[in-house]
Amino acid sequence: MAIEAGLGDLPLFPFSSASASWSNDPVSFLQSLCHTVVVQGVSAILAFPQSRGEMLELDFISAALRIPVVSIVLGEFPRRSLSSKFHLGSIINITANFTSTSDLLNYLQFYLESIKDTSTMVMFGCDMEKTRRIFEITTQFVMPAELHWIIGDSQNVEELRTEGLPLGLIAHGKTTQSVFEHYVQDAMELVARAVAAATMIQPELALIPSTMNCMDTDERNITSGQYLSKFLANTTFDGLSGHIKVKGSSIVSSENNFFIWNLQHDPVGNPMWTRLGSWQEGKIIMDYGIWPEQAQRHKSHMQHPTRLHLRVVTLIEHPFVFTRDVDDEGLCPAGQLCLDPLTNDSGVLDNLFETLQGGNDTVPIELKKCCYGYCIDLLEKLAEDMNFDFDLYIVGDGKYGAWKNGHWTGLVGDLLAGTAHMAVTSFSINTARSQVIDFTSPFFSTSLGILVRTKDTAAPIGAFMWPLHWTMWLGIFVALHITAVFLTLYEWKSPFGMTPKGRNRNKVFSFSSALNVCYAILFGRTAAIKPPKCWTGRFLMNLWAIFCLFCLSTYTANLAAVMVGEKIYEELSGIHDPKLHHPSQGFRFGTVRESSAEDYVRQSFPEMHEYMRRYNVPATTDGVAYLKHDPEKLDAFIMDKALLDYEVSIDADCKLLTVGKPFAIEGYGIGLPPNSLLTSNISDLISQYKSHGFMDVLHDKWYKVVPCGKRSFAVTETLQMGIKHFSGLFVMLCIGFGLSILTTIGEHIVYRLVLPRIKKKSKMKYWLHTSQRLHRALNSSFIEEKHQPKKKRVEKRAHVGNSQHAVWNTANLGNCHRKKYICTNEGQNEVTIYQHQDVPLPQGRTETPPSLTTNGKAESLHTARTSVLQELTELEKQIEIIKQELQLAMDRKSELEEYARTNRTAEP
């Protein structure tokens, strides 16, 4: 049959004794069974016979195949007395049916009066309800103080209660009930241990079946099954169902260890079941304990009973154990005095504590420390309730404990060596440690976690764009250009717009003007702009201003938070994260050496443990320091989450963070030597502390600290933004300088190459709605005299209601061709150049050298003044002529504009 019991599936034989008619043809049956077993290389057979006949059949099969058969049979051993020293006295049979409680009371009263001199009362066959009823009745009688009550039937220790039971009651039973699967696993472990032992001596005989033909028997050579049977008969171990051993080379027995319990008062005065001893291999092994009357006798004879004195070892782990230096006198104003001897030698510790307790204290002050913390408070509470004193010291090697070089190190090693009686710290309970030492019930539950460090990265070049999403930036600039288009359309379609058709304005609102307005409003630029004149355009411009106000407010509000830089960290989902199982080059993570975290990783993920061994640290504080070091020595640190959470809460820089899902749930317990007398009592007290809220008080005291996220001093530093935060703006400005040079080159290319080609096409010269400068460049004439030097004079003159600027240039007086250029301001500074060649200009004065007199002197000054006055008169005449021509030109212009306006109105 196939049974899944945690060790894999066993091969299933395709027959059973109930269905096969093997008794009719046993030879054929054995041949078939032999081939099946031999082919599969079976070393032993696990069977579950249901009757004596099936056991005989299995015995026949084992003898024929020469393979051991391990059978699991459920049976109870008959109850019999193994001691001849004690004999039962009076027997009270209360199994008779009583019609009322009064009848039972009278019945018990009659017999209890006759056995008052009895020292021990043993009850059999009563469940706990009937037992409590009997004790309720017996309380009405005055029974002797020396009377001991014993429950003879085995009890389930986990279901034992204390209500209604007398002090001093003795009971026995198992802590856990064995189930069928436990026996199956123990049977398979028995075979596995025997095969392993046989393989160490003759592996070829233990692993390779020597029987090839069951019908061909050779008594001269030993078979594999016979060889294995010798080791099966000598295999003994403690299994799940009890102590496994083989009796008489054929009977495998599983003996449970029965524990003996006594109902006594705990240190706080409450009734509590206390373990007195155990029944192992037919012997009673007493732990400790005295009868209640003996306790009274001790109290009466001893005025000052001796207190239990224990030596306690601890390990520094915040917040469970802290240390600080002692004062100048070597004392601890607060906390417990502890020694840091830096050794595990029991002899050295004995001498140090003897010296410390003696009158002449010569212990070096550097070895003295003051210990305090979560576990120290718990230890003080236990010492008070259990009435014991203790000496406290710090473990010499600073390790929790692991199997290394053939012995246990750290706390476990001190407990096994007898150096310490108790280990109190953040001591994780795991399977390996529980097999060699005792643990109390856990006083703190936790799991393993991963600690990383956040990094404040410098703001990148484009960080100033981060307050708004890229879609928002795109939407803003798309909306800007759409608004500019609509502003231009509304202005040109309105009768009041700033256009050539709108109320004869001198300026024109083009698309470039609309862009200038929109960009100025968006960025708050104070440069001069041409706002739209029509009502619709102004309304749309104000709507655009409201839109920009909300966008810039949102941008400004988020700018400070974004510009300080993003906090990045190693994102790990948990222990199964690919970064841990397949670490990239340079990714470093570790844990504390010889801790439960390292033991978990070593057993669960051997390859990961092999990689992280080089990065493991001696203590938790070292791992945290490696994370916070600049540059980092670790990228992630794996340790108990209870310790990591505390380190995160006290981190002044707020750079530590636990990530990923918790894993490997575990608990902290108090370590004790194996089979310690204090294990059960301390466990019971810890359970009481939990139910009464004492453990919650300790947790709030040592874990309720101010989170680093609420500390104001850290916020002030992060908001101080330097030039590195705005480096992108400086880069953008430099890029703008470069682009401006390219824009200048582009202007020259357009002016010298593109515009001349557009001028040749008469249909593409109207660009006033797009750009006035482009329109003026396409519709103006330019005359450039390169060979004649010119002098420009600018005069301001007024004519009717128009303000005009006239610039006229005169050539050299010696040049016979004189030309004059007049620039008039029409529209928006639109320049039209007129060439006046028919206007006679005054002849300039010929520059001749002055004549000399006979005495060599120059002519008089009167002659020079006369020539200057003549030239001024001629210039005034010329100015009057030009004024008349300008007046005629302006009148003609007005007529042409009125004519053009009339024709445009008359068009359908």
Short mmCIF file of C-alpha atoms in Angstrom, two decimals, residues 570-908:
data_model
loop_
_atom_site.label_atom_id
_atom_site.label_comp_id
_atom_site.label_asym_id
_atom_site.label_seq_id
_atom_site.Cartn_x
_atom_site.Cartn_y
_atom_site.Cartn_z
CA GLU A 570 16.21 48.38 -3.30
CA GLU A 571 12.69 47.09 -3.96
CA LEU A 572 12.56 43.50 -2.67
CA SER A 573 9.31 41.53 -2.53
CA GLY A 574 10.59 39.14 0.13
CA ILE A 575 12.90 36.19 0.59
CA HIS A 576 11.86 34.77 -2.80
CA ASP A 577 12.84 37.90 -4.72
CA PRO A 578 15.04 37.16 -7.79
CA LYS A 579 17.58 39.74 -6.61
CA LEU A 580 18.36 37.49 -3.65
CA HIS A 581 18.32 34.17 -5.50
CA HIS A 582 20.14 35.48 -8.59
CA PRO A 583 22.08 38.51 -7.32
CA SER A 584 23.51 40.79 -9.95
CA GLN A 585 27.10 41.89 -9.84
CA GLY A 586 27.63 44.24 -6.94
CA PHE A 587 24.42 43.45 -5.04
CA ARG A 588 25.42 42.64 -1.46
CA PHE A 589 23.23 41.30 1.32
CA GLY A 590 23.90 39.41 4.52
CA THR A 591 22.75 38.59 8.04
CA VAL A 592 24.21 37.98 11.51
CA ARG A 593 26.58 35.05 11.76
CA GLU A 594 25.34 32.01 13.71
CA SER A 595 21.87 33.52 14.12
CA SER A 596 18.49 31.94 13.47
CA ALA A 597 18.25 34.00 10.29
CA GLU A 598 21.44 32.45 8.93
CA ASP A 599 20.25 28.99 9.98
CA TYR A 600 16.96 29.52 8.14
CA VAL A 601 18.67 30.67 4.94
CA ARG A 602 21.22 27.85 5.11
CA GLN A 603 18.54 25.18 5.40
CA SER A 604 16.00 26.67 2.99
CA PHE A 605 18.24 28.30 0.35
CA PRO A 606 21.75 26.77 0.35
CA GLU A 607 22.91 28.61 -2.78
CA MET A 608 21.79 31.96 -1.39
CA HIS A 609 23.57 31.21 1.88
CA GLU A 610 26.78 30.34 0.06
CA TYR A 611 26.69 33.72 -1.71
CA MET A 612 25.85 35.82 1.34
CA ARG A 613 28.39 34.22 3.70
CA ARG A 614 31.05 36.73 2.64
CA TYR A 615 28.78 39.63 3.64
CA ASN A 616 27.57 38.30 7.02
CA VAL A 617 28.29 40.48 10.04
CA PRO A 618 28.99 39.74 13.72
CA ALA A 619 25.98 41.62 15.14
CA THR A 620 22.83 43.48 14.14
CA THR A 621 24.39 46.85 14.88
CA ASP A 622 27.20 46.06 12.44
CA GLY A 623 24.70 45.24 9.69
CA VAL A 624 22.87 48.52 10.24
CA ALA A 625 26.17 50.41 10.24
CA TYR A 626 27.17 48.77 6.95
CA LEU A 627 23.87 49.89 5.41
CA LYS A 628 24.32 53.49 6.56
CA HIS A 629 28.00 53.69 5.63
CA ASP A 630 29.02 55.99 2.75
CA PRO A 631 29.65 54.30 0.42
CA GLU A 632 27.36 51.43 1.35
CA LYS A 633 28.93 48.13 2.34
CA LEU A 634 25.59 46.29 2.20
CA ASP A 635 22.56 46.74 -0.04
CA ALA A 636 20.18 44.64 2.11
CA PHE A 637 20.28 43.16 5.59
CA ILE A 638 18.22 40.12 6.68
CA MET A 639 17.40 39.78 10.37
CA ASP A 640 14.56 39.48 12.87
CA LYS A 641 11.88 42.00 12.03
CA ALA A 642 11.47 42.96 15.68
CA LEU A 643 15.07 44.19 15.71
CA LEU A 644 14.82 45.86 12.31
CA ASP A 645 11.64 47.74 13.20
CA TYR A 646 13.35 49.23 16.23
CA GLU A 647 16.36 50.31 14.18
CA VAL A 648 14.03 52.00 11.70
CA SER A 649 12.20 53.86 14.45
CA ILE A 650 15.36 55.30 16.03
CA ASP A 651 17.16 56.16 12.79
CA ALA A 652 17.93 59.87 13.04
CA ASP A 653 18.43 60.27 9.29
CA CYS A 654 15.22 58.41 8.42
CA LYS A 655 17.05 56.45 5.74
CA LEU A 656 16.26 52.89 6.87
CA LEU A 657 13.23 50.99 5.63
CA THR A 658 11.93 47.42 5.89
CA VAL A 659 10.68 46.02 2.59
CA GLY A 660 9.01 42.85 1.37
CA LYS A 661 6.68 40.41 3.01
CA PRO A 662 7.68 38.94 6.38
CA PHE A 663 8.78 35.32 6.33
CA ALA A 664 9.87 32.54 8.72
CA ILE A 665 7.54 33.25 11.64
CA GLU A 666 9.37 32.61 14.91
CA GLY A 667 9.31 33.51 18.58
CA TYR A 668 11.73 34.61 21.29
CA GLY A 669 11.99 32.36 24.32
CA ILE A 670 14.14 31.99 27.41
CA GLY A 671 16.82 29.35 26.93
CA LEU A 672 17.45 26.75 29.63
CA PRO A 673 19.65 23.66 29.91
CA PRO A 674 18.09 20.39 28.73
CA ASN A 675 15.56 18.90 31.17
CA SER A 676 15.67 22.03 33.27
CA LEU A 677 13.49 22.17 36.38
CA LEU A 678 12.42 25.74 35.61
CA THR A 679 11.08 25.37 32.08
CA SER A 680 7.43 24.66 32.86
CA ASN A 681 7.14 27.19 35.68
CA ILE A 682 8.66 30.02 33.66
CA SER A 683 6.44 29.13 30.70
CA ASP A 684 3.37 29.30 32.90
CA LEU A 685 4.41 32.67 34.29
CA ILE A 686 5.00 34.03 30.79
CA SER A 687 1.49 32.92 29.83
CA GLN A 688 0.14 34.76 32.86
CA TYR A 689 2.11 37.87 31.95
CA LYS A 690 0.56 37.83 28.50
CA SER A 691 -2.98 37.42 29.79
CA HIS A 692 -2.54 40.11 32.47
CA GLY A 693 -1.09 42.66 30.02
CA PHE A 694 2.43 42.85 31.43
CA MET A 695 4.01 41.96 28.07
CA ASP A 696 1.99 44.71 26.38
CA VAL A 697 3.34 47.19 28.92
CA LEU A 698 6.91 46.14 28.09
CA HIS A 699 6.24 46.44 24.37
CA ASP A 700 4.84 49.95 24.70
CA LYS A 701 7.73 50.98 26.92
CA TRP A 702 10.51 49.91 24.56
CA TYR A 703 8.86 50.17 21.14
CA LYS A 704 6.60 53.19 21.45
CA VAL A 705 9.05 55.78 20.13
CA VAL A 706 8.53 58.75 17.84
CA PRO A 707 8.61 57.64 14.20
CA CYS A 708 11.37 59.27 12.24
CA GLY A 709 8.86 60.53 9.68
CA LYS A 710 7.42 62.98 12.26
CA ARG A 711 10.70 64.63 13.16
CA SER A 712 10.71 68.25 12.02
CA PHE A 713 14.47 68.75 12.00
CA ALA A 714 14.89 66.37 9.08
CA VAL A 715 12.30 68.23 6.97
CA THR A 716 14.14 71.56 7.28
CA GLU A 717 17.30 70.11 5.83
CA THR A 718 15.67 68.41 2.87
CA LEU A 719 13.94 71.65 1.74
CA GLN A 720 17.24 73.53 1.34
CA MET A 721 17.62 73.34 -2.41
CA GLY A 722 20.99 74.18 -3.90
CA ILE A 723 22.24 74.78 -7.39
CA LYS A 724 22.27 71.05 -8.09
CA HIS A 725 18.49 70.97 -7.84
CA PHE A 726 18.17 73.62 -10.57
CA SER A 727 20.96 72.41 -12.80
CA GLY A 728 18.40 71.64 -15.49
CA LEU A 729 17.38 75.29 -15.73
CA PHE A 730 20.99 76.39 -16.23
CA VAL A 731 21.46 73.74 -18.87
CA MET A 732 18.26 74.85 -20.57
CA LEU A 733 19.51 78.46 -20.57
CA CYS A 734 22.81 77.41 -22.14
CA ILE A 735 20.93 75.45 -24.77
CA GLY A 736 18.85 78.58 -25.41
CA PHE A 737 22.02 80.55 -26.08
CA GLY A 738 23.06 77.99 -28.64
CA LEU A 739 19.63 77.92 -30.26
CA SER A 740 19.62 81.73 -30.48
CA ILE A 741 22.75 81.56 -32.60
CA LEU A 742 21.06 79.06 -34.88
CA THR A 743 18.00 81.32 -35.03
CA THR A 744 20.16 84.26 -36.11
CA ILE A 745 21.71 82.16 -38.85
CA GLY A 746 18.22 81.07 -39.88
CA GLU A 747 17.07 84.71 -40.12
CA HIS A 748 19.89 85.52 -42.50
CA ILE A 749 19.11 82.45 -44.59
CA VAL A 750 15.43 83.45 -44.82
CA TYR A 751 16.29 87.06 -45.58
CA ARG A 752 18.83 86.33 -48.30
CA LEU A 753 17.49 83.11 -49.83
CA VAL A 754 13.81 82.60 -49.06
CA LEU A 755 12.39 86.13 -49.25
CA PRO A 756 13.79 86.92 -52.71
CA ARG A 757 12.04 83.84 -54.08
CA ILE A 758 8.73 84.71 -52.41
CA LYS A 759 8.90 88.27 -53.80
CA LYS A 760 8.85 86.89 -57.30
CA LYS A 761 5.39 85.38 -56.63
CA SER A 762 2.79 88.14 -56.52
CA LYS A 763 0.18 85.94 -54.80
CA MET A 764 2.27 85.27 -51.68
CA LYS A 765 3.10 88.83 -50.55
CA TYR A 766 0.30 89.34 -48.01
CA TRP A 767 1.55 88.12 -44.64
CA LEU A 768 0.17 90.80 -42.38
CA HIS A 769 -2.11 88.39 -40.49
CA THR A 770 0.90 86.23 -39.64
CA SER A 771 3.79 88.60 -39.09
CA GLN A 772 4.11 92.31 -39.74
CA ARG A 773 7.87 92.12 -40.09
CA LEU A 774 7.58 89.42 -42.72
CA HIS A 775 4.91 91.39 -44.55
CA ARG A 776 7.02 94.57 -44.45
CA ALA A 777 10.07 92.71 -45.70
CA LEU A 778 8.12 91.32 -48.67
CA ASN A 779 6.46 94.61 -49.66
CA SER A 780 9.24 97.20 -49.16
CA SER A 781 11.94 98.48 -51.58
CA PHE A 782 15.51 98.72 -50.56
CA ILE A 783 18.23 100.74 -52.25
CA GLU A 784 21.66 100.25 -50.99
CA GLU A 785 24.46 102.40 -52.15
CA LYS A 786 27.62 100.58 -51.47
CA HIS A 787 30.09 102.80 -53.26
CA GLN A 788 29.09 106.25 -51.94
CA PRO A 789 29.47 107.19 -48.30
CA LYS A 790 26.29 108.73 -46.87
CA LYS A 791 25.36 110.88 -43.94
CA LYS A 792 21.95 110.38 -42.37
CA ARG A 793 20.04 112.99 -40.61
CA VAL A 794 16.74 112.37 -38.90
CA GLU A 795 14.20 115.02 -38.31
CA LYS A 796 10.84 114.81 -36.61
CA ARG A 797 8.04 116.62 -38.21
CA ALA A 798 4.29 116.74 -37.68
CA HIS A 799 1.65 116.82 -40.39
CA VAL A 800 -2.13 117.09 -39.60
CA GLY A 801 -2.89 114.21 -37.21
CA ASN A 802 -0.09 111.83 -38.25
CA SER A 803 3.28 111.57 -36.58
CA GLN A 804 5.98 110.84 -39.12
CA HIS A 805 9.68 110.36 -39.02
CA ALA A 806 11.59 111.67 -42.02
CA VAL A 807 15.11 110.63 -42.65
CA TRP A 808 17.01 112.17 -45.43
CA ASN A 809 20.50 111.51 -46.61
CA THR A 810 22.72 113.77 -48.60
CA ALA A 811 25.59 112.54 -50.54
CA ASN A 812 29.00 114.12 -50.65
CA LEU A 813 28.90 117.70 -51.79
CA GLY A 814 31.27 116.86 -54.50
CA ASN A 815 28.96 114.27 -56.01
CA CYS A 816 26.72 115.48 -58.81
CA HIS A 817 23.95 112.88 -58.19
CA ARG A 818 22.02 113.70 -55.08
CA LYS A 819 19.25 111.39 -53.82
CA LYS A 820 16.98 111.67 -50.83
CA TYR A 821 15.19 108.83 -48.98
CA ILE A 822 12.14 109.52 -46.87
CA CYS A 823 10.87 106.85 -44.50
CA THR A 824 7.24 107.29 -43.47
CA ASN A 825 5.53 105.47 -40.61
CA GLU A 826 2.35 103.82 -41.88
CA GLY A 827 0.53 101.02 -40.13
CA GLN A 828 2.86 99.65 -37.51
CA ASN A 829 6.19 101.27 -38.25
CA GLU A 830 5.83 100.20 -41.86
CA VAL A 831 8.62 101.76 -43.81
CA THR A 832 8.08 102.96 -47.36
CA ILE A 833 11.05 104.56 -49.09
CA TYR A 834 10.47 107.28 -51.64
CA GLN A 835 13.20 108.49 -53.96
CA HIS A 836 13.05 112.18 -54.80
CA GLN A 837 15.15 112.85 -57.86
CA ASP A 838 13.16 115.77 -59.28
CA VAL A 839 13.58 118.05 -56.30
CA PRO A 840 16.44 120.48 -56.84
CA LEU A 841 18.81 120.43 -53.98
CA PRO A 842 20.97 123.37 -53.01
CA GLN A 843 24.52 123.28 -54.28
CA GLY A 844 26.96 122.72 -51.62
CA ARG A 845 29.72 125.03 -50.90
CA THR A 846 32.92 124.09 -52.68
CA GLU A 847 35.64 123.38 -50.27
CA THR A 848 38.44 125.62 -51.60
CA PRO A 849 41.43 126.59 -49.63
CA PRO A 850 41.23 130.11 -48.27
CA SER A 851 43.21 132.78 -50.18
CA LEU A 852 46.14 134.41 -48.50
CA THR A 853 47.04 138.08 -48.34
CA THR A 854 50.32 139.54 -49.19
CA ASN A 855 51.47 139.30 -45.64
CA GLY A 856 50.57 135.65 -45.55
CA LYS A 857 47.40 136.00 -43.44
CA ALA A 858 44.03 134.45 -44.21
CA GLU A 859 40.98 136.39 -45.37
CA SER A 860 38.64 137.87 -42.80
CA LEU A 861 36.08 135.80 -40.86
CA HIS A 862 33.19 137.73 -42.44
CA THR A 863 33.57 135.90 -45.72
CA ALA A 864 33.17 132.45 -44.04
CA ARG A 865 30.05 133.50 -42.16
CA THR A 866 28.44 134.73 -45.37
CA SER A 867 28.82 131.39 -47.11
CA VAL A 868 27.25 129.53 -44.13
CA LEU A 869 24.20 131.79 -44.11
CA GLN A 870 23.67 131.28 -47.80
CA GLU A 871 23.70 127.52 -47.35
CA LEU A 872 21.16 127.68 -44.51
CA THR A 873 18.81 129.77 -46.67
CA GLU A 874 18.95 127.23 -49.45
CA LEU A 875 18.22 124.40 -47.01
CA GLU A 876 15.13 126.15 -45.65
CA LYS A 877 13.78 126.57 -49.13
CA GLN A 878 14.34 122.89 -49.84
CA ILE A 879 12.54 121.95 -46.60
CA GLU A 880 9.47 123.94 -47.61
CA ILE A 881 9.38 122.14 -50.94
CA ILE A 882 9.58 118.75 -49.22
CA LYS A 883 6.76 119.70 -46.85
CA GLN A 884 4.53 120.55 -49.75
CA GLU A 885 5.30 117.22 -51.41
CA LEU A 886 4.59 115.34 -48.20
CA GLN A 887 1.23 117.09 -47.84
CA LEU A 888 0.29 116.09 -51.33
CA ALA A 889 1.35 112.50 -50.67
CA MET A 890 -0.73 112.27 -47.51
CA ASP A 891 -3.82 113.64 -49.24
CA ARG A 892 -3.39 111.15 -52.04
CA LYS A 893 -3.01 108.31 -49.55
CA SER A 894 -6.26 109.24 -47.79
CA GLU A 895 -8.12 109.29 -51.08
CA LEU A 896 -6.80 105.86 -52.03
CA GLU A 897 -7.76 104.37 -48.67
CA GLU A 898 -11.28 105.80 -48.88
CA TYR A 899 -11.66 104.45 -52.38
CA ALA A 900 -10.47 101.01 -51.38
CA ARG A 901 -12.83 100.93 -48.37
CA THR A 902 -15.81 101.93 -50.51
CA ASN A 903 -15.11 99.27 -53.12
CA ARG A 904 -14.74 96.57 -50.44
CA THR A 905 -18.12 97.47 -48.93
CA ALA A 906 -19.83 97.41 -52.31
CA GLU A 907 -18.59 93.90 -53.11
CA PRO A 908 -21.25 91.18 -52.61
#
